[in-house]
mmCIF file of C-alpha atoms in Angstrom:
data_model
loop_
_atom_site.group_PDB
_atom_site.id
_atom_site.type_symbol
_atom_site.label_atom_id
_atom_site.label_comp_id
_atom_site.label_asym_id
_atom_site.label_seq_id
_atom_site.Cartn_x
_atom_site.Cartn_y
_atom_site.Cartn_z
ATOM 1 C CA UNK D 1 0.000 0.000 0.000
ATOM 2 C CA UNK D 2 1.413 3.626 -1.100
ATOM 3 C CA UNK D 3 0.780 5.910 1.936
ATOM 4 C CA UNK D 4 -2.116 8.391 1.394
ATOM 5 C CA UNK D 5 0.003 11.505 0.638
ATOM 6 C CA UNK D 6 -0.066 9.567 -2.990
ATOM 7 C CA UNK D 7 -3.538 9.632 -3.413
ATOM 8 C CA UNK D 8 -4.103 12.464 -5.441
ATOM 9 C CA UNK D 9 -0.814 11.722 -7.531
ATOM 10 C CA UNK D 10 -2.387 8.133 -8.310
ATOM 11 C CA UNK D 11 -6.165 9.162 -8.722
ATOM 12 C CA UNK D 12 -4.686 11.448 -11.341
ATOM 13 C CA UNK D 13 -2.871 8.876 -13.092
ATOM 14 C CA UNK D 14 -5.742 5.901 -12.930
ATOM 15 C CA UNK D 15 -8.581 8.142 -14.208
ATOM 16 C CA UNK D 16 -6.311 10.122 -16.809
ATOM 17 C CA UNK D 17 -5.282 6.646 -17.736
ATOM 18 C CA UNK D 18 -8.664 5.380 -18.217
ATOM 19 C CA UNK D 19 -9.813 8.515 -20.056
ATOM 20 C CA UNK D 20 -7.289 8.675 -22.263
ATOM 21 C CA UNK D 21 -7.712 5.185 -23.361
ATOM 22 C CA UNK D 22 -11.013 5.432 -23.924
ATOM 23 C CA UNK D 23 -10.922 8.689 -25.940
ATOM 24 C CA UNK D 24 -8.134 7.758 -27.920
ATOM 25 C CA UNK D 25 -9.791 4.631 -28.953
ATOM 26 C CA UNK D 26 -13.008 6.181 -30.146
ATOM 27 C CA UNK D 27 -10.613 8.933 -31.992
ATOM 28 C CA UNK D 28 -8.702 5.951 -33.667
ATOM 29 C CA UNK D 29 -11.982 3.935 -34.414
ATOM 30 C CA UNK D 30 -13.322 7.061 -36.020
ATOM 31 C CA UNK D 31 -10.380 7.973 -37.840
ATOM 32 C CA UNK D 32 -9.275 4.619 -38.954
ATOM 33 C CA UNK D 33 -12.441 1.859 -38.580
ATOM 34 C CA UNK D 34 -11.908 -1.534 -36.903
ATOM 35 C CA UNK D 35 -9.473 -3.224 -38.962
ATOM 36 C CA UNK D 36 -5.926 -4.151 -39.737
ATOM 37 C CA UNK D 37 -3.283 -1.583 -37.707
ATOM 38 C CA UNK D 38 -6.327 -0.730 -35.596
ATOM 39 C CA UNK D 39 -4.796 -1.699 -32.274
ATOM 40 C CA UNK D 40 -1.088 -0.557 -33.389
ATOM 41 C CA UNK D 41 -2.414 3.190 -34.372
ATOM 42 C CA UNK D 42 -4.242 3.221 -30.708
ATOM 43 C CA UNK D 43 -2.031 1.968 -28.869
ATOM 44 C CA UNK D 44 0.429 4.993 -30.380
ATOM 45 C CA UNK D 45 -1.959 7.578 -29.945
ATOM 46 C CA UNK D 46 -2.617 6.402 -26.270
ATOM 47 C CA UNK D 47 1.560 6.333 -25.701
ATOM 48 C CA UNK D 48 1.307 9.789 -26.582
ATOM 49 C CA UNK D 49 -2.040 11.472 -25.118
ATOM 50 C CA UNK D 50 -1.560 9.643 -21.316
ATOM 51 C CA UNK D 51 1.604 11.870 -20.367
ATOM 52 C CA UNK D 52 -0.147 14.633 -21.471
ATOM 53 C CA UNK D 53 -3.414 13.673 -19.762
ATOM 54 C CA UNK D 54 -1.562 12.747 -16.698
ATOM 55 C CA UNK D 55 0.338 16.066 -16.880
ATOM 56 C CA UNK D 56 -3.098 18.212 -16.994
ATOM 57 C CA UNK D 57 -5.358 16.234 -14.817
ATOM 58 C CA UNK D 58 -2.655 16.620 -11.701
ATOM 59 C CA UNK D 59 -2.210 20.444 -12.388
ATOM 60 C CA UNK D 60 -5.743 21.617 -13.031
ATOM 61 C CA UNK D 61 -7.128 19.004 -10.531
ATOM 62 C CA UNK D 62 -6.798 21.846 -7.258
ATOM 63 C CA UNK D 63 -8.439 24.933 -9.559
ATOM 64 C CA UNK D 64 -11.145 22.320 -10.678
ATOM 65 C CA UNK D 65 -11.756 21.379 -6.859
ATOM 66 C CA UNK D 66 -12.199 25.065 -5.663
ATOM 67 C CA UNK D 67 -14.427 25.451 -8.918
ATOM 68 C CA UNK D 68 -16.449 22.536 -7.976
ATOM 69 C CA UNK D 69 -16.587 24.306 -4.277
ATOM 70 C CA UNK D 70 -17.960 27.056 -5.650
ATOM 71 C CA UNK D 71 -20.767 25.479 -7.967
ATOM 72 C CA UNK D 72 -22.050 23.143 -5.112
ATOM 73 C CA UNK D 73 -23.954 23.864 -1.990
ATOM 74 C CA UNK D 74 -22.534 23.204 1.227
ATOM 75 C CA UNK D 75 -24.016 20.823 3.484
ATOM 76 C CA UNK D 76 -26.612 21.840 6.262
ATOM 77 C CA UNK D 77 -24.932 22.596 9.117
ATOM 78 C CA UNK D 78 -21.452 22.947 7.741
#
């Protein structure tokens, strides 16, 4: 187990992992179809966008929280 001051370093790299995977596939699947080099060309594009993903996900995530802050209601009594 990583100790908790990790946690927002490795929920930023699961879910820009994830994302990233998922919207690079649908890119590639657009651009390309299902077929031969399909899995190559994604596989690329992922290499490529989950760095970048990473790198923006961990630096916007604390103005993104205060945003969220300020577009939700607090709790009763809090």
């Amino acid at each position: 187990m990583l100790p908790a001051r990790f946690a927002p370093l490795l929920f930023s790299l699961i879910l820009s992992g994830l994302m990233s995977f998922i919207v690079t596939g649908v890119a590639t699947w657009k651009a390309l179809g299902i077929g031969g080099g399909f899995t190559q060309a994604w596989m690329q594009a992922w290499s490529v966008s989950w760095p970048i993903a990473f790198a923006v996900a961990f630096t916007a995530a604390p103005l993104v929280r205060r945003l969220v802050g300020k577009l939700v209601k607090k709790p009763a009594g809090g």
